[in-house]
CSV table of C-alpha atoms and ligand atoms in Angstrom, one decimal:
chain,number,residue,atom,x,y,z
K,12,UNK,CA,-21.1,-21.1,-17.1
K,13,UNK,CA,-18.3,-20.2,-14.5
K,14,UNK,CA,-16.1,-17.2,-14.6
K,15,UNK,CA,-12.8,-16.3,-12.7
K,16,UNK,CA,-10.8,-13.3,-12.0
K,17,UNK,CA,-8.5,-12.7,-14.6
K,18,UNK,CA,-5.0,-13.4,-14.8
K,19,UNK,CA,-3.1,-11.4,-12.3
K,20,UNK,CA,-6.1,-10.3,-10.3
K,21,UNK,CA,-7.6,-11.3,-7.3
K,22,UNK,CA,-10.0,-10.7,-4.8
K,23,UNK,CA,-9.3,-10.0,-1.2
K,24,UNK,CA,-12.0,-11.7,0.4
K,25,UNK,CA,-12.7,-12.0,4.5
K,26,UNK,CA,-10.9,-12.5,6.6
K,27,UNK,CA,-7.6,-11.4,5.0
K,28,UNK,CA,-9.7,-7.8,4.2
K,29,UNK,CA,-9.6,-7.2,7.8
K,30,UNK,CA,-6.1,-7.4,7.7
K,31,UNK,CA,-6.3,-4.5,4.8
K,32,UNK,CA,-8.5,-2.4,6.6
K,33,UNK,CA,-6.5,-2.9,9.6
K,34,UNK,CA,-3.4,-1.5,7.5
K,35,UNK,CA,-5.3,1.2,5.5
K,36,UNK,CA,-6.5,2.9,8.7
K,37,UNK,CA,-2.8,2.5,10.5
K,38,UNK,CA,-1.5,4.4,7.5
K,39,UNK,CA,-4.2,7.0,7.1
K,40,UNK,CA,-4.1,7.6,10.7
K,41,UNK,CA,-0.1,8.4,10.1
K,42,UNK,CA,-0.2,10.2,7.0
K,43,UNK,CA,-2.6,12.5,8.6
K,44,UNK,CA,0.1,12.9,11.8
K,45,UNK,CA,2.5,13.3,9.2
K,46,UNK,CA,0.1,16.3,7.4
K,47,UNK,CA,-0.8,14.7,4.0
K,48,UNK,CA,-4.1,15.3,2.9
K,49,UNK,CA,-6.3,12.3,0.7
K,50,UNK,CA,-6.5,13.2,-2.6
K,51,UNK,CA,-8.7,10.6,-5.1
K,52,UNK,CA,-8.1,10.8,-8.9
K,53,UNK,CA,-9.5,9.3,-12.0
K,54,UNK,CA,-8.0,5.3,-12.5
K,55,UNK,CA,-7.5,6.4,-16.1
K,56,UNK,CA,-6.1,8.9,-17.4
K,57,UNK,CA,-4.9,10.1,-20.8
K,58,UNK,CA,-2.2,7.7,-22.1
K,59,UNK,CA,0.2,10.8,-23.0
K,60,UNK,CA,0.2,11.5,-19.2
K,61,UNK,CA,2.1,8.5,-18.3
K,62,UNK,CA,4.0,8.5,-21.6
K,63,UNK,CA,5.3,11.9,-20.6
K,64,UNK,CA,5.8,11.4,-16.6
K,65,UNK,CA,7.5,7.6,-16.3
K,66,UNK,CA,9.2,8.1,-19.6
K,67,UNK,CA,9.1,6.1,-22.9
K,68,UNK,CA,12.2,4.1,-22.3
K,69,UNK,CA,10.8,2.7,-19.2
K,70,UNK,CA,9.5,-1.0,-18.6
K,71,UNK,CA,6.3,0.5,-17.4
K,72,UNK,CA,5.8,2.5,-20.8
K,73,UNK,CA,7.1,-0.1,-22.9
K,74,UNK,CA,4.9,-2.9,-22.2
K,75,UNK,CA,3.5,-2.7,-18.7
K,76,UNK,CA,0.4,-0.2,-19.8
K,77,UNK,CA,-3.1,-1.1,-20.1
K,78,UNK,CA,-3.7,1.5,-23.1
K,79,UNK,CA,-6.9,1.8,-24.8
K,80,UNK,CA,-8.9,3.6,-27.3
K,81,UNK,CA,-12.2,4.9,-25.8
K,82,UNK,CA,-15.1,5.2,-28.4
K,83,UNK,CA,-13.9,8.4,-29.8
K,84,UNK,CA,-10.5,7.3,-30.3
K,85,UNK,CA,-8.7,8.8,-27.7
K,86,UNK,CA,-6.1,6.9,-25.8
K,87,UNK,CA,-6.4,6.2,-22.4
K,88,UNK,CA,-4.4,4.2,-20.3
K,89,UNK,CA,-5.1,2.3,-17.1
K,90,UNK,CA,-2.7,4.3,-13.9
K,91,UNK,CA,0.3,2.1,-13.5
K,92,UNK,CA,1.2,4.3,-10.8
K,93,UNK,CA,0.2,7.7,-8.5
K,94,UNK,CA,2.4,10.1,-8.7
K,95,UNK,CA,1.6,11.4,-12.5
K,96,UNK,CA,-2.1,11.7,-11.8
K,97,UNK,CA,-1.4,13.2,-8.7
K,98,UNK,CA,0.5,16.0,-10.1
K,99,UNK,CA,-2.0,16.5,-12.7
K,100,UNK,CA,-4.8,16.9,-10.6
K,101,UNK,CA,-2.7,19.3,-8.1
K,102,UNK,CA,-1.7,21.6,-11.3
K,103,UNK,CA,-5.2,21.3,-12.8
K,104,UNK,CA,-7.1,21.9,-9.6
K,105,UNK,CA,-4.5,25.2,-8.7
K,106,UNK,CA,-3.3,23.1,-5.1
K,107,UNK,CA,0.2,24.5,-5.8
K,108,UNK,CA,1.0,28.0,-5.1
K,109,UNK,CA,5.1,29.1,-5.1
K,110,UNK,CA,6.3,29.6,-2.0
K,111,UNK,CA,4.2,26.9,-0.5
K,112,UNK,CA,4.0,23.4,0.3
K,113,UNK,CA,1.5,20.4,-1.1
K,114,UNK,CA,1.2,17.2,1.2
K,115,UNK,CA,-1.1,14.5,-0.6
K,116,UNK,CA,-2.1,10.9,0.0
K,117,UNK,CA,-3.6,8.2,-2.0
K,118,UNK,CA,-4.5,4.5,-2.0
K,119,UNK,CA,-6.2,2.9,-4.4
K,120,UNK,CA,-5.6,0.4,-7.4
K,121,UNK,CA,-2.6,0.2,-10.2
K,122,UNK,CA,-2.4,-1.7,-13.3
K,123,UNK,CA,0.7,-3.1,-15.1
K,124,UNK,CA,1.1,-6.0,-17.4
K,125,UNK,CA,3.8,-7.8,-15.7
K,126,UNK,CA,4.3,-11.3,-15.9
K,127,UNK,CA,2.1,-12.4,-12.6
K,128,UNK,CA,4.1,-14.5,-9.8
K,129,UNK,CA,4.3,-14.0,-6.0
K,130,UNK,CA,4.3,-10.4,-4.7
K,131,UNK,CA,3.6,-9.3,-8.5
K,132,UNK,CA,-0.2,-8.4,-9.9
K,133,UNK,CA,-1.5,-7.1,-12.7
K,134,UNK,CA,-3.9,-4.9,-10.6
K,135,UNK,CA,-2.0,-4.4,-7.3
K,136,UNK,CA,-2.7,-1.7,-4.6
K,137,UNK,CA,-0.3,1.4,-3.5
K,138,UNK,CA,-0.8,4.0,-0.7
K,139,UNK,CA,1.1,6.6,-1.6
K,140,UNK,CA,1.8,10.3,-0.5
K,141,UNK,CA,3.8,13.4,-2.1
K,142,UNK,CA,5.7,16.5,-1.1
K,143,UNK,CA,5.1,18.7,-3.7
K,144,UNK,CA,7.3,22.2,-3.2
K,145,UNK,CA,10.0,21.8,-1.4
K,146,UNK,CA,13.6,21.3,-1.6
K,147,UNK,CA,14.3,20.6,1.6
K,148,UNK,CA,16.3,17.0,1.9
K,149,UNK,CA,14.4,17.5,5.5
K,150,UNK,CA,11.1,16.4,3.4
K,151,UNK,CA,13.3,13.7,1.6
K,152,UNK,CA,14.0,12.4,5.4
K,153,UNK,CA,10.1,13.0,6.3
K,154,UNK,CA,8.7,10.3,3.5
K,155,UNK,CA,12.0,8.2,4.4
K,156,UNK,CA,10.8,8.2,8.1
K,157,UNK,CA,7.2,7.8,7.6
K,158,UNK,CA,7.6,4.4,5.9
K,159,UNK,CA,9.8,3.3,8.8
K,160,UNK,CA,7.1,4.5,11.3
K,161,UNK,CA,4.5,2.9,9.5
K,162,UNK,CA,6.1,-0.6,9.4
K,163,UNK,CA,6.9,0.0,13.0
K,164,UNK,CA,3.7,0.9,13.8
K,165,UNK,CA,2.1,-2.2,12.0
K,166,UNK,CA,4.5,-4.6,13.7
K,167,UNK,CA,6.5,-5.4,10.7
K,168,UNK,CA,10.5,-6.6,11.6
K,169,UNK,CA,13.2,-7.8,9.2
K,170,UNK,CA,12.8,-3.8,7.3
K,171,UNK,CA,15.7,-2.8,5.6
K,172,UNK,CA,16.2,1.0,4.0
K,173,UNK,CA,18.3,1.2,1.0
K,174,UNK,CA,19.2,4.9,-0.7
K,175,UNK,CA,21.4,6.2,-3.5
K,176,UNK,CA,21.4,9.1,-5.7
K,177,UNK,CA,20.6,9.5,-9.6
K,178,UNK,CA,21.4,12.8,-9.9
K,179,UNK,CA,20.4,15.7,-11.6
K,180,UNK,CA,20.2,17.2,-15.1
K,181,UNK,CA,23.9,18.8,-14.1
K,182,UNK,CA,25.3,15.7,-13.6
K,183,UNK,CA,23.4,12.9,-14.9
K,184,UNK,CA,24.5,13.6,-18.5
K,185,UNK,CA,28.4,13.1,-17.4
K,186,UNK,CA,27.4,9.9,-16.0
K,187,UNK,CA,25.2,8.6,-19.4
K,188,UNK,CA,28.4,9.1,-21.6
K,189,UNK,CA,30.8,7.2,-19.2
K,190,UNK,CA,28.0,4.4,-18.6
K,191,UNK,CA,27.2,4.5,-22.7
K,192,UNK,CA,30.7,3.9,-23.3
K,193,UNK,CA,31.1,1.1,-20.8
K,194,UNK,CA,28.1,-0.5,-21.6
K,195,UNK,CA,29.0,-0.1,-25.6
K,196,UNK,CA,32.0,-2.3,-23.9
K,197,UNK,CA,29.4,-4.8,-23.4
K,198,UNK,CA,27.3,-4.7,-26.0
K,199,UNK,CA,27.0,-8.6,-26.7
K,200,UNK,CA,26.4,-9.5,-22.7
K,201,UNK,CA,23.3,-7.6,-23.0
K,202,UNK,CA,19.9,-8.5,-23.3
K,203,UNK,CA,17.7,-7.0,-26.8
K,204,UNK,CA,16.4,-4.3,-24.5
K,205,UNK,CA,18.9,-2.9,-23.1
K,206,UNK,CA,20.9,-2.6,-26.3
K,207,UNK,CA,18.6,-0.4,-27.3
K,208,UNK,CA,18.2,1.3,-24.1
K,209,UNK,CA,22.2,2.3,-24.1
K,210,UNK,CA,21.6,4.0,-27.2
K,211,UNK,CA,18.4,6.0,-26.0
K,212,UNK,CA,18.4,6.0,-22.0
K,213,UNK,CA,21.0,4.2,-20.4
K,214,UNK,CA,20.5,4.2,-17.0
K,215,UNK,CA,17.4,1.7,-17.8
K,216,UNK,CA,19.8,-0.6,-17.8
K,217,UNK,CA,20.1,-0.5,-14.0
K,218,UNK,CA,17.2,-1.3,-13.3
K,219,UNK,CA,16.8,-4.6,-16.0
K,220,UNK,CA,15.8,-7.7,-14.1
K,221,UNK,CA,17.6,-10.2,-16.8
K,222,UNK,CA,20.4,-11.8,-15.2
K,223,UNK,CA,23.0,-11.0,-18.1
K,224,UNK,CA,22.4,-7.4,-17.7
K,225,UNK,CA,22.5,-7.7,-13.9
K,226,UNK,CA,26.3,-8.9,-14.1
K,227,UNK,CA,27.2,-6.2,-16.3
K,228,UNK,CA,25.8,-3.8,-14.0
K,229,UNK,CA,27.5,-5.1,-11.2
K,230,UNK,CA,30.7,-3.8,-13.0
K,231,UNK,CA,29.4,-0.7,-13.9
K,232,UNK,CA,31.0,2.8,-13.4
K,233,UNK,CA,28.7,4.0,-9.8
K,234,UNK,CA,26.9,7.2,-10.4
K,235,UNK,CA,28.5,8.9,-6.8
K,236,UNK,CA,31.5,9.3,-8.6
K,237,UNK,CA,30.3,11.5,-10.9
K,238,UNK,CA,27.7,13.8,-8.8
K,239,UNK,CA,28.1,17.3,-9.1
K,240,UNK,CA,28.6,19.4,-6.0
K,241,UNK,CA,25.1,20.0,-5.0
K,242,UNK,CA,23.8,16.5,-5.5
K,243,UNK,CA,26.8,14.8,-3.3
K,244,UNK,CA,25.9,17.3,-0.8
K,245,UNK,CA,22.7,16.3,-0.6
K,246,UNK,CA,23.5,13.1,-0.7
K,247,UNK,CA,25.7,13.4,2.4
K,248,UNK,CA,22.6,15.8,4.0
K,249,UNK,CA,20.7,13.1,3.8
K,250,UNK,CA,22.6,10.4,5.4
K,251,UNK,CA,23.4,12.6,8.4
K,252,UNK,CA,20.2,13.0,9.0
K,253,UNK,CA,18.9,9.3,8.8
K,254,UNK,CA,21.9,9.0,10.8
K,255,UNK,CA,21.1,11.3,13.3
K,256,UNK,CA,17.4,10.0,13.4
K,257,UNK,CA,18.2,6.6,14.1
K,258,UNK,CA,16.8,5.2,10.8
K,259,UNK,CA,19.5,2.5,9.5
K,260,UNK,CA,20.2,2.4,6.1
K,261,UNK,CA,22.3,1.1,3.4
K,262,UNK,CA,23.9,2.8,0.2
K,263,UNK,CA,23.2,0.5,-2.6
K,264,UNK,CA,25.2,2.4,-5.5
K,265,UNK,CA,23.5,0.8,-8.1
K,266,UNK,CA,19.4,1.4,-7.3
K,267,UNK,CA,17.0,3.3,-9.4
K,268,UNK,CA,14.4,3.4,-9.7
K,269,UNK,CA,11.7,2.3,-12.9
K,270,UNK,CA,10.6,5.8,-13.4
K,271,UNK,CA,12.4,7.9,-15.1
K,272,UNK,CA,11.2,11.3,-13.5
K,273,UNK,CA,13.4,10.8,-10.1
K,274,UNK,CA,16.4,13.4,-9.3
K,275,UNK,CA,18.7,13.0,-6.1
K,276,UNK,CA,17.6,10.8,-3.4
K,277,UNK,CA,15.7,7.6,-4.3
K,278,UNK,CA,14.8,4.8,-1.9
K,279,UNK,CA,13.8,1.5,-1.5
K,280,UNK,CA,12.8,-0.5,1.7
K,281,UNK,CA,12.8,-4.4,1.5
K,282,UNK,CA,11.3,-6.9,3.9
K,283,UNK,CA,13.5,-9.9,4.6
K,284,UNK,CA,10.5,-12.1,5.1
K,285,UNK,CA,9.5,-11.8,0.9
K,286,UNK,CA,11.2,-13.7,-1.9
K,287,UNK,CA,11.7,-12.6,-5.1
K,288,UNK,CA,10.1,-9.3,-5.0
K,289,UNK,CA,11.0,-8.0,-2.0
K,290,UNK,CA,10.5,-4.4,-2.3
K,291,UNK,CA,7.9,-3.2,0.0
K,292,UNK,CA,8.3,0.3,-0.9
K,293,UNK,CA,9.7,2.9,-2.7
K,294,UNK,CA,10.4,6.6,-3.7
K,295,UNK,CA,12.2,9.5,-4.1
K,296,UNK,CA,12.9,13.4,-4.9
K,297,UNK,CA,11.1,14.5,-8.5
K,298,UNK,CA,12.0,18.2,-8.9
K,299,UNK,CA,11.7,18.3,-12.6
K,300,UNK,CA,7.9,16.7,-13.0
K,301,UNK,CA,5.8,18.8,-11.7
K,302,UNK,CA,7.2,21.7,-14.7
K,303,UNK,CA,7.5,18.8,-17.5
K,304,UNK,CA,3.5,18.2,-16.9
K,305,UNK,CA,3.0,22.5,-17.4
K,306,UNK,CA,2.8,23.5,-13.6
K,307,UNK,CA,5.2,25.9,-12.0
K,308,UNK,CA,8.7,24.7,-11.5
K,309,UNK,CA,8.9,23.2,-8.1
K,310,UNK,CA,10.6,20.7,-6.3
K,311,UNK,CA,9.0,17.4,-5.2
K,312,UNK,CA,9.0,14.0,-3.1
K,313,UNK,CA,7.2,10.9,-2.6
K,314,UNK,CA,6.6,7.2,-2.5
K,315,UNK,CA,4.8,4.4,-2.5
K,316,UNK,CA,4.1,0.9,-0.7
K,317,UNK,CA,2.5,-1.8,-2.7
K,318,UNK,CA,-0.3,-3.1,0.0
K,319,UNK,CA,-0.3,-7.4,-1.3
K,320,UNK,CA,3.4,-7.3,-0.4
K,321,UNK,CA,2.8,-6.0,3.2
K,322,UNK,CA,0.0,-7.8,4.1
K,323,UNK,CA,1.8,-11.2,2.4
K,324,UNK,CA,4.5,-10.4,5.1
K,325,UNK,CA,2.1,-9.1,7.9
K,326,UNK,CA,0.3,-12.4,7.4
K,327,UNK,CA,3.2,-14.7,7.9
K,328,UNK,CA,4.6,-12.5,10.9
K,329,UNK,CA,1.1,-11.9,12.9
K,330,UNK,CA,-1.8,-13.1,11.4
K,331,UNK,CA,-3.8,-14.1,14.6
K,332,UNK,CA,-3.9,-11.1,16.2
K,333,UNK,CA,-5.1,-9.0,13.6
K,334,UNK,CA,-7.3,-11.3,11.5
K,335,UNK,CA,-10.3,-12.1,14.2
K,336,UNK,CA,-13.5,-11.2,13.8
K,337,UNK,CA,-14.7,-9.7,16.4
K,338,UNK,CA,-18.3,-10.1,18.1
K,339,UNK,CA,-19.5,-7.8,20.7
K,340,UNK,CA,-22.8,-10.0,21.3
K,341,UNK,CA,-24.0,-13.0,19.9
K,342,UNK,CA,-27.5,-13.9,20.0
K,343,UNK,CA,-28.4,-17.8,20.4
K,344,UNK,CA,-31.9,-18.2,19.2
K,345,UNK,CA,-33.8,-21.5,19.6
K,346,UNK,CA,-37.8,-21.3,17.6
K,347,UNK,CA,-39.3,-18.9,15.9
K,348,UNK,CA,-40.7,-16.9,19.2
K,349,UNK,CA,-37.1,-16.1,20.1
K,350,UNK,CA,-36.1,-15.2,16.6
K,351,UNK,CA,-38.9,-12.7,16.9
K,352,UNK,CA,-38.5,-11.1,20.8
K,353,UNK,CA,-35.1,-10.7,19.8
K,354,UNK,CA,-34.7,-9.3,16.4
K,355,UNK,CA,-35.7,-6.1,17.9
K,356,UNK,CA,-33.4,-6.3,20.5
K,357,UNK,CA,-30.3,-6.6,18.2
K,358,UNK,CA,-32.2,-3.5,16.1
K,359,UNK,CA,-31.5,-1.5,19.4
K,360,UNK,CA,-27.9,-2.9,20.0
K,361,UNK,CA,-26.4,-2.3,16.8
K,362,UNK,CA,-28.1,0.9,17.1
K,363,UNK,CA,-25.7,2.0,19.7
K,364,UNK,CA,-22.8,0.8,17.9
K,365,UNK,CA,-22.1,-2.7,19.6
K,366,UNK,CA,-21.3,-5.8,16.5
K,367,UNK,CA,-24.1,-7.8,17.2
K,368,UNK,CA,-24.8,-11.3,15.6
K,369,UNK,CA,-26.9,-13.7,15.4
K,370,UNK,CA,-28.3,-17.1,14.3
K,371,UNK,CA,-31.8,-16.5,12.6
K,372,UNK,CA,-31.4,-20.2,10.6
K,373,UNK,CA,-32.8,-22.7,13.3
K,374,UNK,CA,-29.5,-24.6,14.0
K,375,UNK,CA,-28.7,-26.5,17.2
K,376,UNK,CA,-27.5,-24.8,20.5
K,377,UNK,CA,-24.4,-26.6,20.3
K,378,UNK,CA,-23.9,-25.0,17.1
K,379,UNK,CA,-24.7,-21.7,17.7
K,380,UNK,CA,-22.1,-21.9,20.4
K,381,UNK,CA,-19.4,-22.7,18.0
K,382,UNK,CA,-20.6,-19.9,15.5
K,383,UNK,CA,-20.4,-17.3,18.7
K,384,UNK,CA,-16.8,-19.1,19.9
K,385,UNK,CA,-15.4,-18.7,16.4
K,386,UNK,CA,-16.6,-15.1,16.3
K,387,UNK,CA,-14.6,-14.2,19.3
K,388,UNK,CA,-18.1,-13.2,21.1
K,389,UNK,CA,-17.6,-11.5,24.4
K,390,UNK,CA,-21.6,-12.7,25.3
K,391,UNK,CA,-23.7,-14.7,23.9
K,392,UNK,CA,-27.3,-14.2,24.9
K,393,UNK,CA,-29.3,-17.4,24.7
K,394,UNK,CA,-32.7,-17.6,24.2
K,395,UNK,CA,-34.8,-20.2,23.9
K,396,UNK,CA,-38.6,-21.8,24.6
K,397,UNK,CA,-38.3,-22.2,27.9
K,398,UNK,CA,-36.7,-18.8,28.6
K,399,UNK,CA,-39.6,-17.1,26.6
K,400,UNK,CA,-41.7,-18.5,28.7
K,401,UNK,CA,-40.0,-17.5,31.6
K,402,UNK,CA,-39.6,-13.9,30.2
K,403,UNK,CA,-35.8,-13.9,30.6
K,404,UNK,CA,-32.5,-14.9,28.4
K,405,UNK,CA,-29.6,-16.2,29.8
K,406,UNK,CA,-26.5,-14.0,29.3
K,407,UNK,CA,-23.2,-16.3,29.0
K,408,UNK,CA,-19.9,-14.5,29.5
K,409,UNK,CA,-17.6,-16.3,27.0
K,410,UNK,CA,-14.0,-15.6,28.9
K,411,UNK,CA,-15.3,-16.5,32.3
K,412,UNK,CA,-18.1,-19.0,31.3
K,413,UNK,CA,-20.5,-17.2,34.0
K,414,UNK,CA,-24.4,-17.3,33.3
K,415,UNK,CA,-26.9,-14.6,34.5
K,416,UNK,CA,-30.5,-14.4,33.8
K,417,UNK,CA,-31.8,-11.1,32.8
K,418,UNK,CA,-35.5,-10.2,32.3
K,419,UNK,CA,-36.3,-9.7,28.9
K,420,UNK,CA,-37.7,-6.2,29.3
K,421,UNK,CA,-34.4,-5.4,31.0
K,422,UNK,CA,-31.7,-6.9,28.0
K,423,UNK,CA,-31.4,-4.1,26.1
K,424,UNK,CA,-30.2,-1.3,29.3
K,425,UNK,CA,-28.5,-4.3,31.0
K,426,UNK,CA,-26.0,-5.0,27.6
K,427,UNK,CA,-25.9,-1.5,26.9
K,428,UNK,CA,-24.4,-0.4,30.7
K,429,UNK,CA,-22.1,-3.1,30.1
K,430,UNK,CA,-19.7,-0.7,28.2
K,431,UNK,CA,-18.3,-4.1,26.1
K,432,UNK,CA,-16.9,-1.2,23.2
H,19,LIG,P1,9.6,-3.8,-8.5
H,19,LIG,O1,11.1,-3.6,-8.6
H,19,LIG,O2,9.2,-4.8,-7.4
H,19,LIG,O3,9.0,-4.2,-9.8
H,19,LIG,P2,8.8,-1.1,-8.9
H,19,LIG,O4,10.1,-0.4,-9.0
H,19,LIG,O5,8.1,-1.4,-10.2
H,19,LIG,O6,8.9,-2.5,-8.0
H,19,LIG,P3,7.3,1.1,-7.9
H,19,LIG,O7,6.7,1.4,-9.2
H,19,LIG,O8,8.3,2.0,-7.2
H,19,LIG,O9,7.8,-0.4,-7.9
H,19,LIG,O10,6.1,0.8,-6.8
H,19,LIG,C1,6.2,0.9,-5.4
H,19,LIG,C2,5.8,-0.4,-4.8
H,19,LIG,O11,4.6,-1.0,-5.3
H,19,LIG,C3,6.8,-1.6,-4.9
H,19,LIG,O12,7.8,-1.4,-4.0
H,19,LIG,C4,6.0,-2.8,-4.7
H,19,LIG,O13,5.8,-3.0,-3.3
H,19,LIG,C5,4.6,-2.4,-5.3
H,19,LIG,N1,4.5,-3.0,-6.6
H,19,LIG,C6,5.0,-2.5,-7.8
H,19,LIG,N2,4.6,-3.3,-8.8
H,19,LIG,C7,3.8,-4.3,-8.3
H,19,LIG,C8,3.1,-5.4,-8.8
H,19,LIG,N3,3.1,-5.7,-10.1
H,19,LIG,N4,2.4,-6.2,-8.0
H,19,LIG,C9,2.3,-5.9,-6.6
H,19,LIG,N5,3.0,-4.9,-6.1
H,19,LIG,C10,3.7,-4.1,-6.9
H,20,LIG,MG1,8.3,-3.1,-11.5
């Protein structure tokens, strides 16, 4: 009987994990600078959550959930996304006090039933962080600036920033009758789900993916014509201030994004180096969620990279350097005596926090020098009958090819007071 991982799943297995960890710690290390602190919530939640939070005219809601009745009946649903249970746990756990503001991270895994192709999962991985209490477009530029610091900081290149503006409940309704009407317009160009969408939610139809629908979108009526005062201010705060930091961006007047809980500012970055699904990242200002889940009425913004894509791209772009594993000391052990002197000595080594391997399988020399040249070894320590005999071990410096001999009783001090951390 043989099993595989199921459809749209897979495993991150060495050495591509190092890669992971490699990013994982990057961003941590930044969202700390940046003063977000790790929150870690439940992978399911209750089904109504989600329903609530993305909206029931979304893709996700429609058919991208993993819903299921637990053995009482209740319906749960796998997290497509962060942000909902974040802002559940925050309210539920009192985090959010008026007046004051919330900075949280997560990482971990999401689950949508999407048709699986490059870049696309069915459980994929997000780090993600929100601003919870603020309306500052100053936090807007924060997140915006974070995601540009992390790609920096990774080494990542062809990153481009896109923004636009959905509005708010003052101005978004203007703009659903002047898009229902167009789109009624257009009724027969659309595809099944979007006719239905004009009826109930019609700026769904920005975001459909069928090609039909994009062309009719690509004539649409733009939303900046028809922001109120506050949101085109904001809009134009924004900018000045991406400006003024140096981050480049482009205005794409027809983005939103697949949740429906986003106000104002939303964003999306895109590597040049993906196909298809190119977005890297993405987020944007939520002032109306955090009150439409029961908690107090405050202001909010976020976002959220999808790890597999940036690590597909990191991959192609720098691999070798960041894919090694590394070897402090690796032990070359020839007979059973030398297995034996020296699995103490390793014991001691890793003890002080060197990576320490080494061959306990009786293989050739020759072979153990691969394994130790393949591990990037900075020593290897060789040890065989003769040397046992002798009371010593031969210490081979792997960049320089120089051999020392070094009495047994003295290994341990002599590798330690060699600083190789
Ligand atoms: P897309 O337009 O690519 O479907 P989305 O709008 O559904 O993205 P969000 O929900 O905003 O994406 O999620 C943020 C990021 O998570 C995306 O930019 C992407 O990098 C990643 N992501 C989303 N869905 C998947 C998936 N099914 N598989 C892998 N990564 C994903
Ligand atoms: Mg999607």
């Amino acid at each position: 009987m043989k099993f595989n991982s199921v459809r749209g799943t897979k495993d991150i297995c060495p050495p591509e994990i190092e890669l992971w960890q490699y990013l994982e710690k990057t961003a941590v290390e930044l969202l700390q600078d940046y003063g977000f602190s790790e929150i870690r919530t439940p992978i399911f939640e209750e089904s109504g959550l989600f329903n609530r939070s993305i909206g029931e005219d979304t893709d996700i809601v429609e058919k991208e959930m993993y819903t299921f009745a637990d053995k009482k009946g209740r319906s749960l649903t796998l997290r497509p996304e962060g942000t909902a249970g974040v802002v559940r746990a925050a309210i539920e756990n009192n985090l959010l006090a008026q007046g004051n503001l919330t900075k949280l991270y997560y990482l971990g895994p999401m689950f949508r039933y999407e048709r699986p192709q490059a870049g696309r999962y069915r459980q994929f991985y997000q780090i993600g962080a929100e601003s919870i209490g603020s309306s500052s477009y100053w936090r807007d530029v924060e997140i915006i600036l974070w995601c540009v610091e992390f790609f920096s900081r990774i080494g990542l290149s062809g990153i481009k920033v896109y923004i636009n503006s959905v509005g708010c409940p003052e101005c978004r309704p203007g703009y659903r009758e002047v898009l229902q009407k167009f789109l009624q317009e257009n009724t027969t160009q659309l595809c099944a789900d979007c006719q239905r969408r004009m009826v109930r939610n019609p700026l769904r139809v920005l975001d459909c993916k069928v090609e039909t629908c994009r062309q009719v979108v690509s004539r649409m009526p733009a939303i900046q014509n028809y922001l109120c005062q506050s949101c085109r201010d904001n809009f134009q705060d924004i900018q000045q201030a991406l400006q003024k930091e140096n981050i480049t961006f482009t205005v794409d007047k027809f983005l939103v994004r697949g949740l429906d809980y986003y106000t104002q500012v939303v964003f999306e970055i895109k590597s040049e180096n993906l196909g298809a699904q190119d977005a890297v990242a993405a987020g944007g200002r939520y002032d109306k969620l955090v009150k439409e889940l029961g908690g107090p009425d405050m202001p909010a913004v976020g976002f959220a990279l999808g790890m597999e894509r940036v690590s597909e791209v990191l991959k192609k772009q720098r691999a070798g350097a960041l894919m090694e594993t590394w070897v402090d000391i690796y032990f070359a052990l020839l007979g059973k005596q030398a297995q034996q002197e020296s699995f103490n000595f390793i014991r001691d080594l890793r003890q002080s926090g060197l990576k320490v391997e080494a061959c306990l399988e009786d293989k050739s020399l020759k072979n153990q020098m691969r394994q130790a040249d393949q591990g990037k070894a900075k020593l290897t320590v060789i040890i065989g009958e003769e040397e046992i005999r002798k009371g010593i071990a031969m210490v081979r410096d792997m960049q320089t090819k120089e051999q020392k001999e070094i009495k047994l009783n003295d290994l341990v001090s002599f590798l330690k007071e060699l600083k190789l951390k």
